[in-house]
Amino acid sequence: MRGNLATFAIMIFLTLIAFTMVAAGFSVYLIVPIILLLAGIQVVLQLYYFMHMSGKGHGMIAFFMFSGMFVAFITVLTFVTIIWW
């Protein structure tokens, strides 16, 4: 239970960082990548602590899930790079 509460507090803190950046009026070119990074961190935290992906017997499922996320990230990065340059 202590781990779940600590993870929940970390996710609330990451959300507050995102809201504070938007409320402070930072540049959109700074806000968007940081919010996407914070969202990615929250997805990993939720999978491991709240969806119990760190438990025994979930190794192969986690491997395929994170491999798919990596391939999707590389694909999006490739298309964004091609479009912007």
XYZ file of N, CA, C and O in Angstrom:
340
model
N 0.818 -1.189 0.000
C 0.000 0.000 0.000
C 0.865 1.258 0.000
O 0.505 2.248 -0.615
N 2.001 1.201 0.691
C 2.877 2.359 0.757
C 3.404 2.728 -0.632
O 3.492 3.910 -0.982
N 3.745 1.721 -1.430
C 4.231 1.967 -2.784
C 3.166 2.613 -3.657
O 3.462 3.501 -4.462
N 1.922 2.144 -3.520
C 0.836 2.739 -4.297
C 0.598 4.190 -3.925
O 0.369 5.031 -4.791
N 0.648 4.497 -2.636
C 0.455 5.886 -2.213
C 1.597 6.777 -2.671
O 1.374 7.923 -3.087
N 2.813 6.280 -2.612
C 3.955 7.060 -3.079
C 3.861 7.319 -4.577
O 4.108 8.432 -5.056
N 3.476 6.297 -5.336
C 3.314 6.456 -6.778
C 2.193 7.434 -7.097
O 2.324 8.268 -8.001
N 1.102 7.352 -6.358
C -0.006 8.286 -6.556
C 0.452 9.724 -6.285
O 0.127 10.634 -7.046
N 1.231 9.922 -5.235
C 1.737 11.258 -4.914
C 2.669 11.768 -6.020
O 2.613 12.949 -6.393
N 3.504 10.887 -6.565
C 4.393 11.281 -7.662
C 3.582 11.687 -8.885
O 3.885 12.688 -9.550
N 2.526 10.941 -9.195
C 1.707 11.273 -10.361
C 0.958 12.587 -10.159
O 0.822 13.371 -11.092
N 0.484 12.848 -8.954
C -0.162 14.139 -8.670
C 0.845 15.265 -8.841
O 0.539 16.318 -9.411
N 2.073 15.056 -8.361
C 3.117 16.059 -8.495
C 3.435 16.329 -9.965
O 3.586 17.485 -10.375
N 3.519 15.277 -10.793
C 3.776 15.456 -12.218
C 2.639 16.216 -12.895
O 2.867 17.056 -13.772
N 1.409 15.940 -12.482
C 0.258 16.659 -13.020
C 0.305 18.125 -12.614
O 0.015 19.013 -13.433
N 0.684 18.407 -11.387
C 0.798 19.797 -10.948
C 1.892 20.546 -11.705
O 1.737 21.736 -12.008
N 2.971 19.861 -12.026
C 4.018 20.490 -12.840
C 3.448 20.901 -14.196
O 3.685 22.015 -14.678
N 2.684 20.009 -14.823
C 2.104 20.308 -16.134
C 1.135 21.481 -16.053
O 1.190 22.406 -16.881
N 0.251 21.479 -15.056
C -0.693 22.580 -14.912
C 0.023 23.896 -14.624
O -0.366 24.944 -15.138
N 1.055 23.861 -13.820
C 1.803 25.073 -13.485
C 2.498 25.649 -14.716
O 2.524 26.870 -14.916
N 3.050 24.773 -15.549
C 3.707 25.263 -16.767
C 2.720 25.945 -17.693
O 3.020 26.987 -18.281
N 1.538 25.379 -17.829
C 0.523 25.981 -18.693
C 0.026 27.301 -18.100
O -0.121 28.297 -18.804
N -0.216 27.312 -16.788
C -0.718 28.523 -16.134
C 0.313 29.639 -16.138
O -0.047 30.820 -16.175
N 1.605 29.285 -16.116
C 2.663 30.301 -16.106
C 2.853 30.931 -17.477
O 3.505 31.965 -17.589
N 2.310 30.308 -18.506
C 2.376 30.893 -19.843
C 3.675 30.634 -20.574
O 4.114 31.467 -21.367
N 4.293 29.481 -20.320
C 5.502 29.138 -21.060
C 5.182 28.941 -22.536
O 4.033 28.790 -22.938
N 6.209 28.910 -23.350
C 6.057 28.720 -24.786
C 5.459 27.341 -25.080
O 5.761 26.355 -24.401
N 4.632 27.298 -26.108
C 4.008 26.035 -26.510
C 5.074 25.023 -26.926
O 4.932 23.828 -26.678
N 6.154 25.514 -27.536
C 7.216 24.616 -27.987
C 7.980 23.999 -26.815
O 8.654 22.995 -26.990
N 7.875 24.582 -25.651
C 8.471 24.007 -24.452
C 7.469 23.129 -23.708
O 7.825 22.063 -23.202
N 6.226 23.560 -23.672
C 5.201 22.861 -22.888
C 4.854 21.494 -23.474
O 4.781 20.504 -22.743
N 4.634 21.428 -24.765
C 4.148 20.186 -25.386
C 5.115 19.014 -25.186
O 4.684 17.945 -24.733
N 6.413 19.151 -25.467
C 7.292 17.994 -25.244
C 7.383 17.592 -23.769
O 7.433 16.400 -23.455
N 7.372 18.564 -22.880
C 7.479 18.236 -21.458
C 6.211 17.543 -20.970
O 6.280 16.573 -20.211
N 5.055 18.005 -21.419
C 3.805 17.344 -21.026
C 3.751 15.921 -21.580
O 3.312 14.995 -20.890
N 4.217 15.726 -22.807
C 4.251 14.367 -23.364
C 5.216 13.474 -22.587
O 4.925 12.296 -22.356
N 6.346 14.017 -22.165
C 7.282 13.254 -21.354
C 6.669 12.894 -20.008
O 6.766 11.738 -19.563
N 6.018 13.850 -19.356
C 5.365 13.581 -18.078
C 4.239 12.558 -18.234
O 4.051 11.703 -17.366
N 3.513 12.620 -19.342
C 2.448 11.642 -19.593
C 3.030 10.240 -19.777
O 2.473 9.257 -19.279
N 4.145 10.148 -20.481
C 4.798 8.850 -20.652
C 5.263 8.263 -19.330
O 5.119 7.064 -19.082
N 5.810 9.115 -18.473
C 6.237 8.656 -17.149
C 5.036 8.160 -16.357
O 5.099 7.124 -15.682
N 3.925 8.872 -16.447
C 2.733 8.453 -15.717
C 2.175 7.135 -16.245
O 1.692 6.304 -15.467
N 2.251 6.913 -17.544
C 1.776 5.642 -18.109
C 2.599 4.483 -17.557
O 2.052 3.454 -17.143
N 3.915 4.657 -17.533
C 4.774 3.594 -17.005
C 4.485 3.350 -15.531
O 4.378 2.198 -15.085
N 4.340 4.416 -14.749
C 4.039 4.258 -13.327
C 2.705 3.547 -13.111
O 2.579 2.678 -12.245
N 1.704 3.911 -13.899
C 0.400 3.275 -13.747
C 0.442 1.802 -14.131
O -0.176 0.962 -13.476
N 1.183 1.484 -15.192
C 1.284 0.082 -15.585
C 1.976 -0.743 -14.511
O 1.544 -1.849 -14.192
N 3.047 -0.239 -13.969
C 3.811 -1.033 -13.010
C 3.171 -1.118 -11.639
O 3.218 -2.158 -11.006
N 2.601 -0.039 -11.163
C 2.107 -0.067 -9.784
C 0.614 -0.342 -9.673
O 0.189 -1.045 -8.771
N -0.187 0.217 -10.579
C -1.630 0.046 -10.439
C -2.174 -1.107 -11.279
O -3.182 -1.704 -10.935
N -1.507 -1.427 -12.382
C -1.936 -2.560 -13.204
C -1.114 -3.812 -12.890
O -1.263 -4.830 -13.549
N -0.205 -3.727 -11.934
C 0.580 -4.850 -11.428
C 1.402 -5.547 -12.511
O 1.542 -6.763 -12.510
N 1.960 -4.744 -13.425
C 2.796 -5.326 -14.476
C 4.160 -5.755 -13.946
O 4.890 -6.456 -14.628
N 4.506 -5.354 -12.742
C 5.796 -5.757 -12.181
C 5.704 -7.116 -11.487
O 6.720 -7.636 -11.043
N 4.513 -7.683 -11.429
C 4.329 -8.965 -10.760
C 4.920 -10.120 -11.546
O 5.257 -10.020 -12.727
N 5.039 -11.248 -10.873
C 5.598 -12.442 -11.484
C 4.668 -12.964 -12.585
O 3.459 -13.002 -12.418
N 5.248 -13.348 -13.708
C 4.470 -13.890 -14.809
C 4.026 -12.867 -15.843
O 3.365 -13.211 -16.817
N 4.385 -11.604 -15.657
C 3.999 -10.563 -16.607
C 5.177 -10.061 -17.430
O 5.066 -9.051 -18.116
N 6.287 -10.763 -17.361
C 7.494 -10.310 -18.045
C 7.341 -10.241 -19.556
O 7.707 -9.240 -20.171
N 6.802 -11.282 -20.154
C 6.664 -11.308 -21.608
C 5.614 -10.297 -22.074
O 5.801 -9.636 -23.089
N 4.540 -10.161 -21.334
C 3.505 -9.179 -21.674
C 4.086 -7.772 -21.621
O 3.871 -6.960 -22.533
N 4.835 -7.475 -20.571
C 5.455 -6.158 -20.440
C 6.465 -5.926 -21.555
O 6.546 -4.818 -22.107
N 7.223 -6.954 -21.916
C 8.198 -6.827 -23.004
C 7.525 -6.446 -24.314
O 7.952 -5.514 -24.994
N 6.446 -7.159 -24.678
C 5.755 -6.857 -25.924
C 5.066 -5.494 -25.871
O 5.033 -4.764 -26.861
N 4.534 -5.139 -24.717
C 3.867 -3.850 -24.592
C 4.858 -2.700 -24.764
O 4.613 -1.754 -25.512
N 5.991 -2.794 -24.078
C 6.978 -1.723 -24.181
C 7.674 -1.729 -25.541
O 8.066 -0.678 -26.044
N 7.814 -2.884 -26.154
C 8.369 -2.936 -27.510
C 7.434 -2.243 -28.493
O 7.879 -1.496 -29.369
N 6.142 -2.479 -28.342
C 5.167 -1.805 -29.198
C 5.165 -0.302 -28.989
O 5.066 0.476 -29.947
N 5.292 0.132 -27.731
C 5.370 1.574 -27.456
C 6.623 2.179 -28.072
O 6.583 3.290 -28.618
N 7.728 1.444 -28.009
C 8.971 1.936 -28.595
C 8.851 2.065 -30.110
O 9.251 3.073 -30.693
N 8.279 1.064 -30.758
C 8.097 1.116 -32.214
C 7.152 2.258 -32.592
O 7.397 2.985 -33.560
N 6.084 2.445 -31.829
C 5.159 3.550 -32.103
C 5.861 4.894 -31.933
O 5.680 5.806 -32.754
N 6.690 5.027 -30.896
C 7.419 6.271 -30.674
C 8.377 6.556 -31.825
O 8.441 7.680 -32.328
N 9.119 5.547 -32.257
C 10.057 5.727 -33.366
C 9.310 6.080 -34.654
O 9.755 6.925 -35.433
N 8.157 5.459 -34.878
C 7.368 5.754 -36.072
C 6.876 7.197 -36.060
O 7.008 7.914 -37.062
N 6.324 7.628 -34.942
C 5.849 9.010 -34.834
C 7.016 9.982 -34.979
O 6.921 10.995 -35.681
N 8.131 9.685 -34.340
C 9.308 10.546 -34.440
C 9.799 10.645 -35.881
O 10.173 11.730 -36.348
N 9.761 9.537 -36.605
C 10.182 9.537 -38.004
C 9.269 10.411 -38.848
O 9.748 11.242 -39.630
N 7.958 10.258 -38.689
C 7.040 11.054 -39.487
C 7.104 12.534 -39.128
O 7.014 13.396 -40.007
N 7.277 12.843 -37.849
C 7.402 14.241 -37.448
C 8.675 14.858 -38.029
O 8.665 15.987 -38.493
N 9.748 14.087 -38.015
C 11.012 14.574 -38.561
C 10.897 14.797 -40.066
O 11.390 15.798 -40.587
N 10.238 13.882 -40.765
C 10.084 14.021 -42.210
C 9.222 15.244 -42.535
O 9.528 16.005 -43.459
N 8.168 15.464 -41.783
C 7.263 16.573 -42.061
C 7.912 17.916 -41.714
O 7.778 18.892 -42.433
N 8.644 17.972 -40.596
C 9.223 19.257 -40.167
C 10.438 19.651 -40.968
O 10.753 20.817 -41.090
N 11.196 18.694 -41.504
C 12.407 19.057 -42.245
C 12.208 18.715 -43.647
O 12.356 18.396 -44.535
